[in-house]
Amino acid sequence: MLAYVERLAGAIPPLATELLGSEDAAAEWLMQPVLALGYKRPIDRLGTDAGREEVELLLLRLQHGVYV
């Protein structure tokens, strides 16, 4: 699963894995609707440059404790 996501997303899976503590947790997060993404699944946003940037920015914000 994460190999497919890595092809779409580049650095996002390692960042999600680091933030969430495991590949399983990262894969689960990528598949769940997220409030900060308008209840869209992060994996659904990875098909475009803008979507990848949005997910990466969200992960970076979460990493630094910015939840707004």
Short mmCIF file of N, CA, C and O in Angstrom, two decimals:
data_model
loop_
_atom_site.label_atom_id
_atom_site.label_comp_id
_atom_site.label_asym_id
_atom_site.label_seq_id
_atom_site.Cartn_x
_atom_site.Cartn_y
_atom_site.Cartn_z
N MET A 1 0.82 -1.19 0.00
CA MET A 1 0.00 0.00 0.00
C MET A 1 0.86 1.25 0.00
O MET A 1 0.67 2.14 -0.80
N LEU A 2 1.83 1.34 0.92
CA LEU A 2 2.65 2.55 0.97
C LEU A 2 3.51 2.70 -0.27
O LEU A 2 3.82 3.82 -0.66
N ALA A 3 3.90 1.62 -0.92
CA ALA A 3 4.68 1.73 -2.15
C ALA A 3 3.87 2.46 -3.22
O ALA A 3 4.40 3.33 -3.93
N TYR A 4 2.60 2.14 -3.34
CA TYR A 4 1.72 2.83 -4.29
C TYR A 4 1.61 4.31 -3.93
O TYR A 4 1.71 5.19 -4.78
N VAL A 5 1.42 4.60 -2.65
CA VAL A 5 1.31 5.98 -2.20
C VAL A 5 2.61 6.73 -2.46
O VAL A 5 2.59 7.88 -2.87
N GLU A 6 3.74 6.09 -2.22
CA GLU A 6 5.03 6.75 -2.46
C GLU A 6 5.18 7.13 -3.92
O GLU A 6 5.74 8.18 -4.23
N ARG A 7 4.69 6.31 -4.83
CA ARG A 7 4.76 6.67 -6.25
C ARG A 7 3.94 7.92 -6.53
O ARG A 7 4.30 8.75 -7.34
N LEU A 8 2.81 8.06 -5.86
CA LEU A 8 1.97 9.23 -6.03
C LEU A 8 2.53 10.45 -5.30
O LEU A 8 2.44 11.56 -5.79
N ALA A 9 3.09 10.22 -4.13
CA ALA A 9 3.29 11.32 -3.20
C ALA A 9 4.72 11.69 -2.89
O ALA A 9 4.95 12.69 -2.24
N GLY A 10 5.68 10.91 -3.29
CA GLY A 10 7.05 11.27 -2.98
C GLY A 10 7.35 11.20 -1.49
O GLY A 10 7.32 10.15 -0.90
N ALA A 11 7.60 12.34 -0.87
CA ALA A 11 8.05 12.39 0.52
C ALA A 11 6.93 12.27 1.54
O ALA A 11 7.20 12.19 2.73
N ILE A 12 5.70 12.25 1.13
CA ILE A 12 4.61 12.25 2.11
C ILE A 12 4.57 10.98 2.96
O ILE A 12 4.45 11.08 4.17
N PRO A 13 4.68 9.77 2.41
CA PRO A 13 4.64 8.60 3.29
C PRO A 13 5.73 8.59 4.37
O PRO A 13 5.41 8.33 5.52
N PRO A 14 6.99 8.91 4.07
CA PRO A 14 7.97 8.95 5.15
C PRO A 14 7.62 10.00 6.22
O PRO A 14 7.79 9.75 7.41
N LEU A 15 7.13 11.14 5.78
CA LEU A 15 6.74 12.18 6.73
C LEU A 15 5.57 11.70 7.59
O LEU A 15 5.58 11.87 8.81
N ALA A 16 4.58 11.09 6.97
CA ALA A 16 3.43 10.56 7.71
C ALA A 16 3.87 9.44 8.66
O ALA A 16 3.41 9.38 9.80
N THR A 17 4.77 8.58 8.20
CA THR A 17 5.26 7.49 9.04
C THR A 17 6.01 8.04 10.25
O THR A 17 5.81 7.59 11.38
N GLU A 18 6.85 9.03 10.02
CA GLU A 18 7.60 9.64 11.12
C GLU A 18 6.64 10.29 12.13
O GLU A 18 6.77 10.10 13.34
N LEU A 19 5.68 11.01 11.64
CA LEU A 19 4.75 11.73 12.50
C LEU A 19 3.83 10.78 13.27
O LEU A 19 3.58 10.98 14.45
N LEU A 20 3.35 9.74 12.60
CA LEU A 20 2.36 8.86 13.19
C LEU A 20 2.96 7.62 13.85
O LEU A 20 2.25 6.86 14.51
N GLY A 21 4.25 7.38 13.66
CA GLY A 21 4.94 6.34 14.40
C GLY A 21 5.09 5.00 13.72
O GLY A 21 5.88 4.17 14.18
N SER A 22 4.36 4.73 12.65
CA SER A 22 4.51 3.45 11.94
C SER A 22 3.93 3.56 10.54
O SER A 22 3.10 4.44 10.27
N GLU A 23 4.35 2.65 9.68
CA GLU A 23 3.80 2.62 8.32
C GLU A 23 2.32 2.28 8.34
O GLU A 23 1.55 2.82 7.56
N ASP A 24 1.92 1.39 9.25
CA ASP A 24 0.50 1.02 9.34
C ASP A 24 -0.35 2.22 9.74
O ASP A 24 -1.42 2.45 9.16
N ALA A 25 0.12 2.99 10.71
CA ALA A 25 -0.62 4.18 11.14
C ALA A 25 -0.67 5.21 10.03
O ALA A 25 -1.71 5.85 9.82
N ALA A 26 0.42 5.36 9.30
CA ALA A 26 0.46 6.31 8.19
C ALA A 26 -0.52 5.89 7.09
O ALA A 26 -1.27 6.71 6.56
N ALA A 27 -0.52 4.60 6.75
CA ALA A 27 -1.42 4.10 5.72
C ALA A 27 -2.88 4.28 6.14
O ALA A 27 -3.71 4.69 5.33
N GLU A 28 -3.16 4.02 7.41
CA GLU A 28 -4.53 4.20 7.90
C GLU A 28 -4.94 5.68 7.83
O GLU A 28 -6.05 6.00 7.40
N TRP A 29 -4.05 6.59 8.24
CA TRP A 29 -4.35 8.02 8.20
C TRP A 29 -4.61 8.48 6.76
O TRP A 29 -5.53 9.24 6.51
N LEU A 30 -3.81 7.98 5.83
CA LEU A 30 -3.98 8.37 4.43
C LEU A 30 -5.33 7.94 3.86
O LEU A 30 -5.83 8.55 2.92
N MET A 31 -5.93 6.91 4.44
CA MET A 31 -7.19 6.36 3.92
C MET A 31 -8.44 6.90 4.62
O MET A 31 -9.55 6.60 4.20
N GLN A 32 -8.27 7.70 5.68
CA GLN A 32 -9.40 8.20 6.45
C GLN A 32 -9.72 9.65 6.09
O GLN A 32 -8.81 10.44 5.86
N PRO A 33 -11.00 10.04 6.05
CA PRO A 33 -11.34 11.45 5.84
C PRO A 33 -10.73 12.31 6.95
O PRO A 33 -10.71 11.91 8.11
N VAL A 34 -10.24 13.49 6.55
CA VAL A 34 -9.57 14.40 7.48
C VAL A 34 -10.30 15.74 7.48
O VAL A 34 -10.51 16.33 6.40
N LEU A 35 -10.67 16.21 8.65
CA LEU A 35 -11.38 17.47 8.79
C LEU A 35 -10.64 18.61 8.09
O LEU A 35 -11.24 19.40 7.35
N ALA A 36 -9.34 18.70 8.29
CA ALA A 36 -8.55 19.80 7.72
C ALA A 36 -8.50 19.77 6.19
O ALA A 36 -8.11 20.75 5.56
N LEU A 37 -8.89 18.65 5.61
CA LEU A 37 -8.94 18.53 4.14
C LEU A 37 -10.39 18.54 3.66
O LEU A 37 -10.70 18.03 2.59
N GLY A 38 -11.27 19.11 4.43
CA GLY A 38 -12.68 19.14 4.06
C GLY A 38 -13.31 17.77 4.05
O GLY A 38 -14.17 17.47 3.23
N TYR A 39 -12.88 16.92 5.00
CA TYR A 39 -13.35 15.54 5.11
C TYR A 39 -13.02 14.70 3.88
O TYR A 39 -13.68 13.71 3.59
N LYS A 40 -11.99 15.09 3.15
CA LYS A 40 -11.47 14.27 2.05
C LYS A 40 -10.38 13.36 2.60
O LYS A 40 -9.73 13.67 3.60
N ARG A 41 -10.15 12.24 1.93
CA ARG A 41 -9.07 11.34 2.32
C ARG A 41 -7.76 11.88 1.76
O ARG A 41 -7.71 12.26 0.58
N PRO A 42 -6.69 11.91 2.55
CA PRO A 42 -5.41 12.39 2.03
C PRO A 42 -4.98 11.66 0.75
O PRO A 42 -4.47 12.30 -0.18
N ILE A 43 -5.21 10.36 0.69
CA ILE A 43 -4.79 9.61 -0.50
C ILE A 43 -5.47 10.13 -1.76
O ILE A 43 -4.89 10.11 -2.83
N ASP A 44 -6.69 10.63 -1.62
CA ASP A 44 -7.41 11.15 -2.78
C ASP A 44 -6.86 12.48 -3.26
O ASP A 44 -7.15 12.91 -4.37
N ARG A 45 -6.08 13.16 -2.44
CA ARG A 45 -5.51 14.46 -2.79
C ARG A 45 -4.13 14.31 -3.43
O ARG A 45 -3.57 15.28 -3.91
N LEU A 46 -3.56 13.10 -3.46
CA LEU A 46 -2.18 12.92 -3.90
C LEU A 46 -2.01 12.86 -5.41
O LEU A 46 -0.88 12.81 -5.88
N GLY A 47 -3.07 12.90 -6.16
CA GLY A 47 -2.99 12.79 -7.61
C GLY A 47 -2.59 14.07 -8.33
O GLY A 47 -2.31 14.04 -9.52
N THR A 48 -2.56 15.19 -7.60
CA THR A 48 -2.19 16.46 -8.22
C THR A 48 -1.09 17.12 -7.39
O THR A 48 -0.93 16.84 -6.19
N ASP A 49 -0.34 18.01 -8.01
CA ASP A 49 0.69 18.74 -7.28
C ASP A 49 0.09 19.55 -6.14
O ASP A 49 0.60 19.56 -5.02
N ALA A 50 -1.03 20.22 -6.42
CA ALA A 50 -1.68 21.04 -5.39
C ALA A 50 -2.16 20.18 -4.22
O ALA A 50 -2.00 20.57 -3.06
N GLY A 51 -2.70 19.03 -4.53
CA GLY A 51 -3.17 18.13 -3.48
C GLY A 51 -2.02 17.59 -2.64
O GLY A 51 -2.13 17.51 -1.41
N ARG A 52 -0.93 17.20 -3.30
CA ARG A 52 0.25 16.73 -2.56
C ARG A 52 0.78 17.82 -1.64
O ARG A 52 1.11 17.56 -0.48
N GLU A 53 0.85 19.04 -2.13
CA GLU A 53 1.31 20.16 -1.31
C GLU A 53 0.38 20.38 -0.12
O GLU A 53 0.84 20.66 0.99
N GLU A 54 -0.92 20.26 -0.34
CA GLU A 54 -1.89 20.44 0.73
C GLU A 54 -1.70 19.40 1.83
O GLU A 54 -1.69 19.73 3.03
N VAL A 55 -1.51 18.14 1.45
CA VAL A 55 -1.32 17.06 2.42
C VAL A 55 0.02 17.23 3.13
O VAL A 55 0.10 17.09 4.36
N GLU A 56 1.05 17.57 2.39
CA GLU A 56 2.36 17.77 3.01
C GLU A 56 2.32 18.93 4.01
O GLU A 56 2.85 18.82 5.12
N LEU A 57 1.68 20.03 3.64
CA LEU A 57 1.56 21.17 4.54
C LEU A 57 0.79 20.78 5.80
O LEU A 57 1.18 21.15 6.91
N LEU A 58 -0.27 20.00 5.65
CA LEU A 58 -1.03 19.55 6.80
C LEU A 58 -0.15 18.72 7.73
O LEU A 58 -0.13 18.92 8.95
N LEU A 59 0.61 17.79 7.18
CA LEU A 59 1.49 16.96 8.00
C LEU A 59 2.56 17.80 8.70
O LEU A 59 2.85 17.58 9.88
N LEU A 60 3.11 18.78 8.01
CA LEU A 60 4.11 19.64 8.62
C LEU A 60 3.49 20.47 9.75
O LEU A 60 4.12 20.66 10.80
N ARG A 61 2.28 20.94 9.54
CA ARG A 61 1.58 21.69 10.60
C ARG A 61 1.33 20.80 11.80
O ARG A 61 1.55 21.21 12.95
N LEU A 62 0.88 19.57 11.57
CA LEU A 62 0.65 18.64 12.67
C LEU A 62 1.96 18.33 13.41
O LEU A 62 1.98 18.25 14.63
N GLN A 63 3.03 18.19 12.65
CA GLN A 63 4.33 17.88 13.24
C GLN A 63 4.77 19.00 14.19
O GLN A 63 5.43 18.74 15.19
N HIS A 64 4.38 20.22 13.88
CA HIS A 64 4.78 21.36 14.70
C HIS A 64 3.69 21.81 15.67
O HIS A 64 3.77 22.88 16.27
N GLY A 65 2.64 21.00 15.80
CA GLY A 65 1.61 21.28 16.79
C GLY A 65 0.62 22.36 16.39
O GLY A 65 -0.06 22.92 17.23
N VAL A 66 0.53 22.65 15.09
CA VAL A 66 -0.42 23.66 14.59
C VAL A 66 -1.65 22.92 14.08
O VAL A 66 -1.60 22.29 13.03
N TYR A 67 -2.73 23.00 14.82
CA TYR A 67 -3.93 22.23 14.48
C TYR A 67 -5.04 23.05 13.86
O TYR A 67 -6.11 22.56 13.60
N VAL A 68 -4.83 24.32 13.63
CA VAL A 68 -5.87 25.19 13.07
C VAL A 68 -5.80 25.17 11.57
O VAL A 68 -4.79 25.15 10.96
#
